[in-house]
GROMACS .gro file of C-alpha atoms in nm:
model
  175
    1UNK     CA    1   0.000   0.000   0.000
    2UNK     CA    2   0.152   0.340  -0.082
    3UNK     CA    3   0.100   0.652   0.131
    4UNK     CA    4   0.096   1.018  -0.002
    5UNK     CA    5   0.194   1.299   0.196
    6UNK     CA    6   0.143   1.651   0.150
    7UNK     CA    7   0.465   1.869   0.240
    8UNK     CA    8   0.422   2.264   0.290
    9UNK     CA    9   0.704   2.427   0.153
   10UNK     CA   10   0.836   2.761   0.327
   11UNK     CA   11   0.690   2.688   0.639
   12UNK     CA   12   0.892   2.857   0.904
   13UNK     CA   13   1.019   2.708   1.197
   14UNK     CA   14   1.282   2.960   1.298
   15UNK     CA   15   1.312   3.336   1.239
   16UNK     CA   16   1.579   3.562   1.360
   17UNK     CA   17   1.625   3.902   1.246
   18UNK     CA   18   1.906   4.149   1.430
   19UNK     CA   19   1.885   4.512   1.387
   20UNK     CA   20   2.232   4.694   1.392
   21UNK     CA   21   2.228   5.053   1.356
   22UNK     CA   22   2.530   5.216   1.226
   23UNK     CA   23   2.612   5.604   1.269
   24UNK     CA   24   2.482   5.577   0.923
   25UNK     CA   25   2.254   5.366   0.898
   26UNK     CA   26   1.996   5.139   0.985
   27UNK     CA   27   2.115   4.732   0.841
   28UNK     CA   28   1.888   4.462   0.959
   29UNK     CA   29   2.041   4.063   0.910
   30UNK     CA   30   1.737   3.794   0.901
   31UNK     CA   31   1.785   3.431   0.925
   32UNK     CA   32   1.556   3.228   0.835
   33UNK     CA   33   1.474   2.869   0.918
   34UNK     CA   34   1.236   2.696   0.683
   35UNK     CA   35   1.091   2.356   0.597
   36UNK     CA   36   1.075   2.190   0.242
   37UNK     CA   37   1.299   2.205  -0.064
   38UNK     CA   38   1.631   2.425  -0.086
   39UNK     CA   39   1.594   2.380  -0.504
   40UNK     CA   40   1.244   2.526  -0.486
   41UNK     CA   41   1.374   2.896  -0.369
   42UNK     CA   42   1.353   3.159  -0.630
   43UNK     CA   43   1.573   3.194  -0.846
   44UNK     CA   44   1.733   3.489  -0.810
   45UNK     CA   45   1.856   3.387  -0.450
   46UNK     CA   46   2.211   3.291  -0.432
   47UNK     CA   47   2.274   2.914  -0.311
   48UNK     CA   48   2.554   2.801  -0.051
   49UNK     CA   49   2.678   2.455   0.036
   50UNK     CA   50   2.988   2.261   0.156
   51UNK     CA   51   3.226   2.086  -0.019
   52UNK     CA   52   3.584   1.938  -0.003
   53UNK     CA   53   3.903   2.057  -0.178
   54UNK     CA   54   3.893   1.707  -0.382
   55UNK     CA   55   3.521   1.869  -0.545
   56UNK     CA   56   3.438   1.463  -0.519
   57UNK     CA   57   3.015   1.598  -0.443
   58UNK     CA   58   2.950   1.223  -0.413
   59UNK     CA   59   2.721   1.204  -0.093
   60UNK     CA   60   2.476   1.419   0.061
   61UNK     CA   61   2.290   1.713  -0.129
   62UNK     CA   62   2.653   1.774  -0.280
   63UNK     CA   63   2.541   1.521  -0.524
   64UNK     CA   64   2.217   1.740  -0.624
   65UNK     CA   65   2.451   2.053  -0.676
   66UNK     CA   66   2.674   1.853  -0.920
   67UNK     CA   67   2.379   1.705  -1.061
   68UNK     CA   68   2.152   2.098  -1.123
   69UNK     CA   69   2.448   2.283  -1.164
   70UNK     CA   70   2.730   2.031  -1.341
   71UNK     CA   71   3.089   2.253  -1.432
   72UNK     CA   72   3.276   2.014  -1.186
   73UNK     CA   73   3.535   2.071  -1.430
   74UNK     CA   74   3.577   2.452  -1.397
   75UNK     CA   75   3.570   2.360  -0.991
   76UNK     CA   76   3.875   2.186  -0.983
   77UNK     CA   77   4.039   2.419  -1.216
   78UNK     CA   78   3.997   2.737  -0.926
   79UNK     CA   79   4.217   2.535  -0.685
   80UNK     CA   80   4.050   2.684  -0.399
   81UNK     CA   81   4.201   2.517  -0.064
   82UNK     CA   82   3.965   2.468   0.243
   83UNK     CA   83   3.887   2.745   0.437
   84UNK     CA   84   3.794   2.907   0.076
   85UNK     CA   85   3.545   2.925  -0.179
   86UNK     CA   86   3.462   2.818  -0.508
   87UNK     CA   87   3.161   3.029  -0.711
   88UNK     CA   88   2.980   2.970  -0.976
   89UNK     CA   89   2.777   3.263  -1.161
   90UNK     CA   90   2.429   3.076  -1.281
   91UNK     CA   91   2.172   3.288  -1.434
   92UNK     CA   92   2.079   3.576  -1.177
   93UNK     CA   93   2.235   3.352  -0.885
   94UNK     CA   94   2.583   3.242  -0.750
   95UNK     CA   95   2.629   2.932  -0.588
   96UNK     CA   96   2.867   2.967  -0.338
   97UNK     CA   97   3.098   2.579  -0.275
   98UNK     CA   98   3.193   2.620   0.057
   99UNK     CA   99   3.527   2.469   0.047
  100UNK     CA  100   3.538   2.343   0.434
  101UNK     CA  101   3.771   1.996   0.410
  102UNK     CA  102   4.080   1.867   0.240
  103UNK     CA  103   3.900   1.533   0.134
  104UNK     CA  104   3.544   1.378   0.077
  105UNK     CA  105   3.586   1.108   0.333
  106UNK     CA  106   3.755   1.423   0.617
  107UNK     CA  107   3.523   1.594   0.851
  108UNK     CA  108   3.524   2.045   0.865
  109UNK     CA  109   3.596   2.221   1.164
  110UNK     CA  110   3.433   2.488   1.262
  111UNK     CA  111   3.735   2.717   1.176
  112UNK     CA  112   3.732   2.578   0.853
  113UNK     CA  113   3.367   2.666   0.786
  114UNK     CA  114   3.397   3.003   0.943
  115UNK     CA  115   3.654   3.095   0.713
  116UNK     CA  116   3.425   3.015   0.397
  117UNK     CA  117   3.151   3.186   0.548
  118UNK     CA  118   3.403   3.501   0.590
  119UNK     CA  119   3.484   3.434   0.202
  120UNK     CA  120   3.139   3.449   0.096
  121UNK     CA  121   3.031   3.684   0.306
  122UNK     CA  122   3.322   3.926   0.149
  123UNK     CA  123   3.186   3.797  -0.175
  124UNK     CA  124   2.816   3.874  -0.130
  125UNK     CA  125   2.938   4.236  -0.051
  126UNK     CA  126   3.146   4.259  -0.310
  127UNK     CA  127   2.844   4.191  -0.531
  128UNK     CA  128   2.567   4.284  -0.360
  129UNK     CA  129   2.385   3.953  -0.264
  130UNK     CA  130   2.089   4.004  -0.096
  131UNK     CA  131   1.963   3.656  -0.007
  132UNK     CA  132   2.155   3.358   0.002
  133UNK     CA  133   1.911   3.001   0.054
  134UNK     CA  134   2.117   2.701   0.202
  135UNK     CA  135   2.069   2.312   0.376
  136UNK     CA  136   2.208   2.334   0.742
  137UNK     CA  137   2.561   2.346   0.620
  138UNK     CA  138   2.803   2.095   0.746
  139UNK     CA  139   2.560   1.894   0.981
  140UNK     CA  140   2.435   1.625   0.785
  141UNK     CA  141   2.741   1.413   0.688
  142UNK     CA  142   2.999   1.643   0.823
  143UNK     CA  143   2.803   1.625   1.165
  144UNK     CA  144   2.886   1.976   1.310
  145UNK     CA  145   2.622   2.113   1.565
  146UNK     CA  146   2.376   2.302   1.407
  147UNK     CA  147   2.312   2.525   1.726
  148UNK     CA  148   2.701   2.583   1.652
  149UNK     CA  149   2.702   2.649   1.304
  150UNK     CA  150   2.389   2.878   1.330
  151UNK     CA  151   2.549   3.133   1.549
  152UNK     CA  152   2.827   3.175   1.355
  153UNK     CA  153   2.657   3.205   1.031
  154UNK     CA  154   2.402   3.457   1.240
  155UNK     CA  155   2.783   3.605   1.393
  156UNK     CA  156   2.962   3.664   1.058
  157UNK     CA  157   2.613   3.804   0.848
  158UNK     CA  158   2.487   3.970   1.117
  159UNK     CA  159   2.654   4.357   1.031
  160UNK     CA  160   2.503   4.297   0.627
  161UNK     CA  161   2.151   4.344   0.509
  162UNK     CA  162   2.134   4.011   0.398
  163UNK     CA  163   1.880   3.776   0.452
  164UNK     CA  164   2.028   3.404   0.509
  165UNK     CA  165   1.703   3.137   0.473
  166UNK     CA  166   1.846   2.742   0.573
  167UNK     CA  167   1.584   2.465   0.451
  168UNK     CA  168   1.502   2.167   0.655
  169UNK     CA  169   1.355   1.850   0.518
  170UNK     CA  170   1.027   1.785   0.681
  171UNK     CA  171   1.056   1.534   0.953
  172UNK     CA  172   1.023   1.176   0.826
  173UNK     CA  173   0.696   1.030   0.894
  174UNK     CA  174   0.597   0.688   0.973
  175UNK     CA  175   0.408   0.492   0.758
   0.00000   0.00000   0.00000
């Protein structure tokens, strides 16, 4: 017997939003935790996720960026290290490669992923990114704490306009 389920995409579960007023103005950073599908985001917001030095994206939702987006190729020719980033220019978005380990099969650190967050952060200045969508970087396989990783992503944003959303698969359900 097969079940259906009905999944509401952009439901929030978590919203954060920090107000920090300059002598010159007013910037407010939101973060924004939602529920369903990070590939269903519009398309003019920027995309981040974590990868290793090797650019091997052969597990996790790496596998869906190499799949939607391809150009491994042109990855692997920037020679980023870890602690870097890799970008990609796609239509009205980037997609930031987080560049967080030396191999596939390593784990990130949380100085390693703070430093790509610094990079893209510089880079979404730089460029004027607005809105960047993302999974919970480096918790599923790479098992970091999310609680962890959230603060620091809300720590190094929080002085931009931007507007970071993270999607969450909906909880498995039962059948």
């Amino acid at each position: 017997m097969q079940t259906s389920r009905i999944v509401t995409f952009f439901r929030p579960v978590h919203t954060f939003t920090r107000n920090m007023a300059t002598a010159s103005s007013n910037v407010t950073f939101k973060f924004n935790q939602v529920e369903g599908d990070l590939f269903s985001c519009p398309e003019t917001e920027s995309l981040a996720h974590c990868i290793s030095e090797d650019i091997r994206m052969g597990k996790g939702i790496a596998v869906l960026f190499k799949k939607k987006f391809g150009r491994v190729d042109e990855l692997k020719a920037m020679k980023r290290k870890t602690g870097e980033l890799a970008v990609l220019r796609v239509g009205k978005r980037f997609v930031y490669n987080l560049i967080t380990k030396p191999k596939a099969n390593d784990k990130p650190t949380y100085d390693t992923l703070r430093a790509s967050l610094k990079e893209m952060k510089k880079h979404c200045v730089r460029y004027n990114v607005t809105s960047v969508s993302m999974p919970c970087i480096g918790c599923g396989l790479d098992r970091l704490n999310w609680e962890e990783v959230s603060t620091m992503i809300c720590e190094t944003f929080s002085d931009t306009g931007m507007t970071i959303t993270v999607y969450q698969f909906p909880p498995k359900t039962k059948t």
